[in-house]
Each structure stands twice: as structure tokens, then as C-alpha cells.
Amino acid sequence: MIRMKLAPLWAASAILLGGLPAAASQDRPNVLLITVDDMNADLGCYGHPLVKSPNIDRLAARGVRFDRAYCQFPLCNPSRVSFLTGLRPDTTRVFDLQTDFRKSTMPDVVTLPQLFMKAGYFTARVGKIFHYGVPGDIGTNGLDDAASWNQRFNPSGRDRTEQDKLKILSPVKRIGSSMTVLEAEGKDEEQTDGMTATRAISLMEEHAGKPFFIAAGFFRPHCPYIAPKAYFEPYPLDKITMPSEPPGHLDTLLPATKGSTVPYPYFGVTPDTAREAKRAYYATISFADAQVGRLLDALDRLKLSDRTIVVFLSDHGYHLAEHGLWMKQSLFEESARVPLIIAAPGKTKGKGKMSPRTVELLDLYPTLAGLAGLKPPANLQGASLEPLLANPSAEWKRPAFVQVSRNDFSGHSVRTERWRYIEWDNGKRGTELYDEVADPHEFHNLANDPAQARVVEELRALIRKNWPAGSPSNEGPGTPEGNARVKKAA
């Protein structure tokens, strides 16, 4: 009965208090934003046969799981700035891991949490929400935006201080972006992400009587792959398989396509050590999942579940040797697609269902503003997902646009429910077309197939509309020196 009454209460609050009230109404919904770092859609609720994610699955049963959700740039800082400002990377002009949007490109932008703070909400950030480098910036603000929060916290746990214990699986020694593993001793709560969950829970306890926007940012499964030993046990090495691809497939890839963070042979590891790294990646997913479970348990214990919107998302996807790639910064499905789950009590009529519609992380800002009855900035570039929360299969005609940088040029992609089309350097360095229904692993590039010429023409028109001539990434998203830094993913 409580769930049924909440929707009209939220609507009444919006009418009585207007778009930006001086103080938030007690009837306004809370928001718990849960982000993870570098997590692809290898989760139980997304159909993965091996990965154990019971708590994320539990959230999916409460909300709507978006099966075709995409980031706008598969790299931490550009992606996070995009969905937290509701603006595309060409608008924010954030294409690398160093740019602070507030100090350089958009000093006056109102971020998503800032909108809620201006509406009288208590806002707090724990852990990694805006970008910081992992592991070097753990325990610091990194590129966090002070204007977005009433309070912010930077936990630092054993994983930060025990890096000398890491097992390095590859010749490359940069532990922030290579294959390093640790089956850690101690409790969950001693790890940085465990401490993040603990602090977020205490904030919910302290502010249970007033509408809050609390963001809990977990940085697992980002490497180095560290989790307590127990999370490795469900993944015996003999159950870990590596992707199989058609003979000669890697030779067919465009040079720009292979220019993602770590091309084959993934830092020089052997097939056996690659399997060990993949096992550790899955263990860190399960560890992050356990921390999500602690947050959900706290909401239940505090009787806040029926008046708290919960969002779970990853900043981008992650390759695990598909197409000979590891990590991110490609425009393939594994890198661009993200898990996205939204549970909004009283508004999620399609709870427990999957939406097949093509959506973007960019859509999160107008969605949360709408659910809370707040008036968002007029310049947002996404669309509210509220119709899909009510009916996950509702008509939806928006494609998803994803971009990525190379040294001195960009790649642009448009994804519809059936097709993905990619242009590198405005097509001068190649194009790609994949039929996602017939070829979900994106093995067969149809861009030069005469039978698909009309499809290419239609999708190219969408690319041109979203990235018109003269847009920043079409001109080159910065100097060659600046873009070289993009490859040094934290």
C-alpha cells in the first residue's frame, strides 16, 4: 500500500514546491546512486552463466534492467562528466583523464547532484563518483566537484597499502592498467570499497529523516584486481574460458579499431595468465556486488526502500580479450555497453522486467530530475527514461551515440536496436557496420556490403546530425600530445 501512495505524493510535492524549492519536502524521494568502475554486463541478471551477482540481481528484480544501455565515451573521466552533467563529451570537451570540467570547460554547469542540492536535498559523495585515478588517487578527491556535494568522503583501505603483495601477471608493471591480482586477507570492511559502503550506510542512517542524494562510488572491478579470498572461490580456474573467434578475425580489424587501451596480446600475457586475470575480474565483481547488498540491506533495515530511488550503473564496459582487446576505449559492444538498473518505488511499474530499448547514461540526469519533480537545466542532451520505467517495451526511437579518441582523431558510433555503425576520422580511416541481431559478437563488418548501402546511408546521417562538421571531436579532440595521455588509462 505504501508503494501505491508514493507516486501522487511526489507529484503533489512538485506542484506545491515548484522546480527548485528552498527546502526539500519530506515527501520527496531519496536517491541512492551506486556506481562501479570498469564493469561490463557479465552479471547474473544479464544472463551470465558463471558470474555471481545476487545483490545486483535483487535490485534488478525491484526495478527495470536496461539491456541496451551505453556510455557516451568508454573512459572514466569523459563518461562520468557526461552523465553527471547530462551533456555529451563534445559539449563538455572532456576527452581525457586530466581535464577538470569545472576549472577549464564548464565552470557554471549545474551537475546532477548539484540540482538536488539546490532543491534542498542533502547530497554526499563517498568514493569514486567523478573521476580519480586507480590506485594512485585512492583516498583523495581526485577530479571531484566540490560544488556538487554537502559532504564528501575519500575512504582508503588495505588494497591501497598492500600493493606490494600484488601478483603481476604481465610484463607491464603499471598496476593501474595492467593485469595484477591479489587474493586479499581480511574483511570486506577493510577494503576501500567496503569502507565506502560503511560510510554510505552511516550517512543514510544520519539523514533518514530528510530527502537525500547519496552517491556511493565503488571502483571495483577496476584493476588491480583485488578482493578478499572468499570471492575467488566460486571461480575455479578450469571454469574460466576465453572468447573464441573466427579464424583470421583479428587480421580483419581496422588499425583504428585495434587502437584501444590494450590490444592483443594484452600486455604480453599468456592464455593461462589471461584466464587468471579474468577469474580475478569476476571475483572483484562479486566483491562489489556484496557491497551493493550491504546498501540494499541498510535501506530495508531503515525502512527507506519504499521511498528511495536506487540507480546502479557502470561508467563504461570492459573487454576480456574479445577481438583481442583488454579493458576499454573501443567502440565494440563489450566496451560501450553498460549495466544500468533503475528502481523507483511507485514509478517502476515494469519492475523486474528488462527493457530492450537503446538508452544512454546521458538519460540518467533528466530521469532522476523528473522522478523527483525537479526542473532540470534546459540544455540537457538526454531524455527521461520515465516512460520505460512504466512500460519497459514502450515505443522509443532514440539511438545511442558513443565516441572515443585516438592520438589525433576520433571514432564515432551510433547504436540502434539492430545496428551499430562506426566511423573513424569521419570515415577516412575506415567504417564498420554490424548487424547486432544476426552477429551479436560483431565479427562481420558489413560496411562495404552493397546490400547494406541504404542502412549505411541512414546511419551515417545520424552520425552527421549528432557530430556536425566542426564539432570538437571532428576537429580532433585536442593536441596529439594531449590525446596521447588518453591512452594512459587510470
PDB file of C-alpha atoms in Angstrom, residues 259-430:
ATOM      1  CA  GLY A 259      43.993   1.064 -31.072  1.00  0.00           C
ATOM      2  CA  SER A 260      42.121   0.723 -27.789  1.00  0.00           C
ATOM      3  CA  THR A 261      43.852   0.686 -24.428  1.00  0.00           C
ATOM      4  CA  VAL A 262      45.444  -2.731 -24.647  1.00  0.00           C
ATOM      5  CA  PRO A 263      45.456  -4.537 -27.986  1.00  0.00           C
ATOM      6  CA  TYR A 264      46.412  -8.180 -28.488  1.00  0.00           C
ATOM      7  CA  PRO A 265      48.246  -9.886 -26.897  1.00  0.00           C
ATOM      8  CA  TYR A 266      47.040  -7.939 -23.867  1.00  0.00           C
ATOM      9  CA  PHE A 267      50.295  -6.747 -22.308  1.00  0.00           C
ATOM     10  CA  GLY A 268      52.092  -9.873 -23.427  1.00  0.00           C
ATOM     11  CA  VAL A 269      50.298 -12.299 -21.109  1.00  0.00           C
ATOM     12  CA  THR A 270      49.872 -15.938 -21.987  1.00  0.00           C
ATOM     13  CA  PRO A 271      46.439 -17.570 -22.412  1.00  0.00           C
ATOM     14  CA  ASP A 272      46.793 -19.099 -18.944  1.00  0.00           C
ATOM     15  CA  THR A 273      47.599 -15.835 -17.196  1.00  0.00           C
ATOM     16  CA  ALA A 274      44.813 -14.118 -19.127  1.00  0.00           C
ATOM     17  CA  ARG A 275      42.401 -16.678 -17.680  1.00  0.00           C
ATOM     18  CA  GLU A 276      43.783 -15.974 -14.221  1.00  0.00           C
ATOM     19  CA  ALA A 277      43.181 -12.253 -14.726  1.00  0.00           C
ATOM     20  CA  LYS A 278      39.628 -12.899 -15.946  1.00  0.00           C
ATOM     21  CA  ARG A 279      38.975 -15.038 -12.868  1.00  0.00           C
ATOM     22  CA  ALA A 280      40.169 -12.184 -10.656  1.00  0.00           C
ATOM     23  CA  TYR A 281      37.985  -9.701 -12.565  1.00  0.00           C
ATOM     24  CA  TYR A 282      34.942 -11.853 -11.830  1.00  0.00           C
ATOM     25  CA  ALA A 283      35.952 -12.137  -8.167  1.00  0.00           C
ATOM     26  CA  THR A 284      36.059  -8.347  -7.897  1.00  0.00           C
ATOM     27  CA  ILE A 285      32.598  -8.125  -9.483  1.00  0.00           C
ATOM     28  CA  SER A 286      31.279 -10.422  -6.763  1.00  0.00           C
ATOM     29  CA  PHE A 287      33.033  -8.354  -4.105  1.00  0.00           C
ATOM     30  CA  ALA A 288      31.457  -5.155  -5.457  1.00  0.00           C
ATOM     31  CA  ASP A 289      28.113  -6.949  -5.572  1.00  0.00           C
ATOM     32  CA  ALA A 290      28.395  -7.778  -1.877  1.00  0.00           C
ATOM     33  CA  GLN A 291      28.861  -4.083  -1.082  1.00  0.00           C
ATOM     34  CA  VAL A 292      25.756  -3.266  -3.130  1.00  0.00           C
ATOM     35  CA  GLY A 293      23.946  -5.834  -0.997  1.00  0.00           C
ATOM     36  CA  ARG A 294      25.022  -4.077   2.188  1.00  0.00           C
ATOM     37  CA  LEU A 295      23.486  -0.832   0.890  1.00  0.00           C
ATOM     38  CA  LEU A 296      20.225  -2.521  -0.069  1.00  0.00           C
ATOM     39  CA  ASP A 297      20.059  -4.265   3.317  1.00  0.00           C
ATOM     40  CA  ALA A 298      20.525  -0.904   5.037  1.00  0.00           C
ATOM     41  CA  LEU A 299      17.677   0.636   3.054  1.00  0.00           C
ATOM     42  CA  ASP A 300      15.430  -2.242   4.102  1.00  0.00           C
ATOM     43  CA  ARG A 301      16.504  -2.045   7.741  1.00  0.00           C
ATOM     44  CA  LEU A 302      15.929   1.710   7.848  1.00  0.00           C
ATOM     45  CA  LYS A 303      12.547   1.303   6.108  1.00  0.00           C
ATOM     46  CA  LEU A 304      13.728   3.592   3.326  1.00  0.00           C
ATOM     47  CA  SER A 305      13.340   1.198   0.404  1.00  0.00           C
ATOM     48  CA  ASP A 306       9.820   2.371  -0.421  1.00  0.00           C
ATOM     49  CA  ARG A 307      10.882   5.997  -0.737  1.00  0.00           C
ATOM     50  CA  THR A 308      14.345   5.728  -2.235  1.00  0.00           C
ATOM     51  CA  ILE A 309      15.183   5.648  -5.932  1.00  0.00           C
ATOM     52  CA  VAL A 310      18.143   3.328  -6.438  1.00  0.00           C
ATOM     53  CA  VAL A 311      20.301   3.523  -9.545  1.00  0.00           C
ATOM     54  CA  PHE A 312      23.086   1.079 -10.372  1.00  0.00           C
ATOM     55  CA  LEU A 313      25.440   1.707 -13.272  1.00  0.00           C
ATOM     56  CA  SER A 314      28.971   1.323 -14.551  1.00  0.00           C
ATOM     57  CA  ASP A 315      30.860   4.176 -16.175  1.00  0.00           C
ATOM     58  CA  HIS A 316      31.618   2.005 -19.228  1.00  0.00           C
ATOM     59  CA  GLY A 317      32.126  -1.602 -20.226  1.00  0.00           C
ATOM     60  CA  TYR A 318      35.244  -3.745 -20.370  1.00  0.00           C
ATOM     61  CA  HIS A 319      36.931  -6.136 -22.767  1.00  0.00           C
ATOM     62  CA  LEU A 320      38.117  -9.516 -21.560  1.00  0.00           C
ATOM     63  CA  ALA A 321      40.049 -10.487 -24.714  1.00  0.00           C
ATOM     64  CA  GLU A 322      37.142 -10.163 -27.162  1.00  0.00           C
ATOM     65  CA  HIS A 323      38.536  -9.032 -30.535  1.00  0.00           C
ATOM     66  CA  GLY A 324      41.974  -9.393 -28.988  1.00  0.00           C
ATOM     67  CA  LEU A 325      41.327  -6.427 -26.696  1.00  0.00           C
ATOM     68  CA  TRP A 326      41.539  -5.917 -22.948  1.00  0.00           C
ATOM     69  CA  MET A 327      39.916  -3.169 -20.893  1.00  0.00           C
ATOM     70  CA  LYS A 328      38.112  -0.257 -22.589  1.00  0.00           C
ATOM     71  CA  GLN A 329      38.330   2.519 -25.200  1.00  0.00           C
ATOM     72  CA  SER A 330      36.871   0.574 -28.093  1.00  0.00           C
ATOM     73  CA  LEU A 331      33.501   1.101 -29.773  1.00  0.00           C
ATOM     74  CA  PHE A 332      32.595  -2.576 -29.650  1.00  0.00           C
ATOM     75  CA  GLU A 333      29.692  -3.753 -27.517  1.00  0.00           C
ATOM     76  CA  GLU A 334      31.854  -5.016 -24.658  1.00  0.00           C
ATOM     77  CA  SER A 335      33.399  -1.582 -24.111  1.00  0.00           C
ATOM     78  CA  ALA A 336      30.464   0.709 -24.881  1.00  0.00           C
ATOM     79  CA  ARG A 337      27.597  -1.221 -23.246  1.00  0.00           C
ATOM     80  CA  VAL A 338      26.991  -0.828 -19.519  1.00  0.00           C
ATOM     81  CA  PRO A 339      24.776  -2.368 -16.872  1.00  0.00           C
ATOM     82  CA  LEU A 340      22.029   0.073 -15.880  1.00  0.00           C
ATOM     83  CA  ILE A 341      19.272  -0.658 -13.368  1.00  0.00           C
ATOM     84  CA  ILE A 342      16.765   1.838 -12.000  1.00  0.00           C
ATOM     85  CA  ALA A 343      14.351   1.044  -9.175  1.00  0.00           C
ATOM     86  CA  ALA A 344      11.911   3.870  -8.432  1.00  0.00           C
ATOM     87  CA  PRO A 345       9.201   2.905  -5.924  1.00  0.00           C
ATOM     88  CA  GLY A 346       5.756   3.806  -7.152  1.00  0.00           C
ATOM     89  CA  LYS A 347       7.112   4.685 -10.594  1.00  0.00           C
ATOM     90  CA  THR A 348       8.668   1.420 -11.743  1.00  0.00           C
ATOM     91  CA  LYS A 349       5.536  -0.297 -12.970  1.00  0.00           C
ATOM     92  CA  GLY A 350       7.704  -2.569 -15.062  1.00  0.00           C
ATOM     93  CA  LYS A 351       9.739  -3.746 -12.070  1.00  0.00           C
ATOM     94  CA  GLY A 352      11.584  -6.985 -12.538  1.00  0.00           C
ATOM     95  CA  LYS A 353      11.450  -6.577 -16.301  1.00  0.00           C
ATOM     96  CA  MET A 354      14.056  -5.914 -18.964  1.00  0.00           C
ATOM     97  CA  SER A 355      13.860  -3.012 -21.363  1.00  0.00           C
ATOM     98  CA  PRO A 356      15.192  -3.799 -24.851  1.00  0.00           C
ATOM     99  CA  ARG A 357      15.290  -0.148 -25.830  1.00  0.00           C
ATOM    100  CA  THR A 358      18.533   1.612 -26.722  1.00  0.00           C
ATOM    101  CA  VAL A 359      19.319   4.152 -23.987  1.00  0.00           C
ATOM    102  CA  GLU A 360      22.280   6.244 -22.852  1.00  0.00           C
ATOM    103  CA  LEU A 361      23.844   7.082 -19.496  1.00  0.00           C
ATOM    104  CA  LEU A 362      23.164  10.639 -20.605  1.00  0.00           C
ATOM    105  CA  ASP A 363      19.482   9.916 -19.923  1.00  0.00           C
ATOM    106  CA  LEU A 364      20.044   9.499 -16.192  1.00  0.00           C
ATOM    107  CA  TYR A 365      20.039  13.234 -15.346  1.00  0.00           C
ATOM    108  CA  PRO A 366      16.597  14.074 -16.823  1.00  0.00           C
ATOM    109  CA  THR A 367      15.212  10.790 -15.485  1.00  0.00           C
ATOM    110  CA  LEU A 368      16.128  11.440 -11.860  1.00  0.00           C
ATOM    111  CA  ALA A 369      15.079  15.080 -12.093  1.00  0.00           C
ATOM    112  CA  GLY A 370      11.685  14.009 -13.421  1.00  0.00           C
ATOM    113  CA  LEU A 371      11.187  11.309 -10.811  1.00  0.00           C
ATOM    114  CA  ALA A 372      11.910  13.810  -8.040  1.00  0.00           C
ATOM    115  CA  GLY A 373       9.751  16.556  -9.528  1.00  0.00           C
ATOM    116  CA  LEU A 374      12.702  18.872 -10.174  1.00  0.00           C
ATOM    117  CA  LYS A 375      13.109  21.134 -13.177  1.00  0.00           C
ATOM    118  CA  PRO A 376      16.348  20.215 -14.953  1.00  0.00           C
ATOM    119  CA  PRO A 377      18.526  22.618 -16.938  1.00  0.00           C
ATOM    120  CA  ALA A 378      17.167  23.316 -20.396  1.00  0.00           C
ATOM    121  CA  ASN A 379      20.380  22.317 -22.157  1.00  0.00           C
ATOM    122  CA  LEU A 380      20.418  18.608 -21.177  1.00  0.00           C
ATOM    123  CA  GLN A 381      21.080  16.335 -24.123  1.00  0.00           C
ATOM    124  CA  GLY A 382      19.483  13.131 -22.871  1.00  0.00           C
ATOM    125  CA  ALA A 383      15.848  12.085 -22.477  1.00  0.00           C
ATOM    126  CA  SER A 384      13.948  10.946 -19.392  1.00  0.00           C
ATOM    127  CA  LEU A 385      13.555   7.184 -19.113  1.00  0.00           C
ATOM    128  CA  GLU A 386      10.336   7.527 -17.109  1.00  0.00           C
ATOM    129  CA  PRO A 387       8.194   6.078 -19.939  1.00  0.00           C
ATOM    130  CA  LEU A 388      10.383   2.964 -19.959  1.00  0.00           C
ATOM    131  CA  LEU A 389      10.155   2.606 -16.191  1.00  0.00           C
ATOM    132  CA  ALA A 390       6.386   2.489 -16.578  1.00  0.00           C
ATOM    133  CA  ASN A 391       6.499   0.239 -19.638  1.00  0.00           C
ATOM    134  CA  PRO A 392       9.934  -1.214 -20.474  1.00  0.00           C
ATOM    135  CA  SER A 393       8.796  -2.038 -24.024  1.00  0.00           C
ATOM    136  CA  ALA A 394       7.248   1.362 -24.751  1.00  0.00           C
ATOM    137  CA  GLU A 395       7.993   2.945 -28.096  1.00  0.00           C
ATOM    138  CA  TRP A 396      11.411   4.606 -28.061  1.00  0.00           C
ATOM    139  CA  LYS A 397      13.147   5.882 -31.146  1.00  0.00           C
ATOM    140  CA  ARG A 398      16.380   7.316 -29.740  1.00  0.00           C
ATOM    141  CA  PRO A 399      19.672   5.661 -30.737  1.00  0.00           C
ATOM    142  CA  ALA A 400      22.806   5.693 -28.594  1.00  0.00           C
ATOM    143  CA  PHE A 401      25.907   7.652 -29.584  1.00  0.00           C
ATOM    144  CA  VAL A 402      29.367   6.673 -28.356  1.00  0.00           C
ATOM    145  CA  GLN A 403      32.713   8.222 -29.188  1.00  0.00           C
ATOM    146  CA  VAL A 404      36.355   7.565 -28.405  1.00  0.00           C
ATOM    147  CA  SER A 405      39.682   9.292 -29.047  1.00  0.00           C
ATOM    148  CA  ARG A 406      42.824   8.087 -30.705  1.00  0.00           C
ATOM    149  CA  ASN A 407      46.077  10.068 -30.900  1.00  0.00           C
ATOM    150  CA  ASP A 408      44.909  12.748 -33.320  1.00  0.00           C
ATOM    151  CA  PHE A 409      41.454  11.675 -34.454  1.00  0.00           C
ATOM    152  CA  SER A 410      38.190  10.258 -33.121  1.00  0.00           C
ATOM    153  CA  GLY A 411      35.852   7.368 -33.660  1.00  0.00           C
ATOM    154  CA  HIS A 412      32.075   7.888 -33.621  1.00  0.00           C
ATOM    155  CA  SER A 413      29.427   5.207 -33.263  1.00  0.00           C
ATOM    156  CA  VAL A 414      25.652   5.077 -33.467  1.00  0.00           C
ATOM    157  CA  ARG A 415      23.811   2.101 -31.974  1.00  0.00           C
ATOM    158  CA  THR A 416      20.191   1.249 -32.762  1.00  0.00           C
ATOM    159  CA  GLU A 417      18.347  -1.846 -31.602  1.00  0.00           C
ATOM    160  CA  ARG A 418      19.560  -3.726 -34.682  1.00  0.00           C
ATOM    161  CA  TRP A 419      22.684  -1.973 -35.977  1.00  0.00           C
ATOM    162  CA  ARG A 420      25.979  -0.479 -34.893  1.00  0.00           C
ATOM    163  CA  TYR A 421      27.715   1.846 -37.343  1.00  0.00           C
ATOM    164  CA  ILE A 422      31.200   3.281 -36.705  1.00  0.00           C
ATOM    165  CA  GLU A 423      33.258   5.922 -38.482  1.00  0.00           C
ATOM    166  CA  TRP A 424      36.922   6.505 -37.777  1.00  0.00           C
ATOM    167  CA  ASP A 425      38.200  10.002 -38.542  1.00  0.00           C
ATOM    168  CA  ASN A 426      34.955  10.841 -40.350  1.00  0.00           C
ATOM    169  CA  GLY A 427      35.321   7.666 -42.379  1.00  0.00           C
ATOM    170  CA  LYS A 428      38.794   8.481 -43.682  1.00  0.00           C
ATOM    171  CA  ARG A 429      40.313   5.686 -41.578  1.00  0.00           C
ATOM    172  CA  GLY A 430      37.514   3.223 -42.148  1.00  0.00           C
TER     173      GLY A 430
END
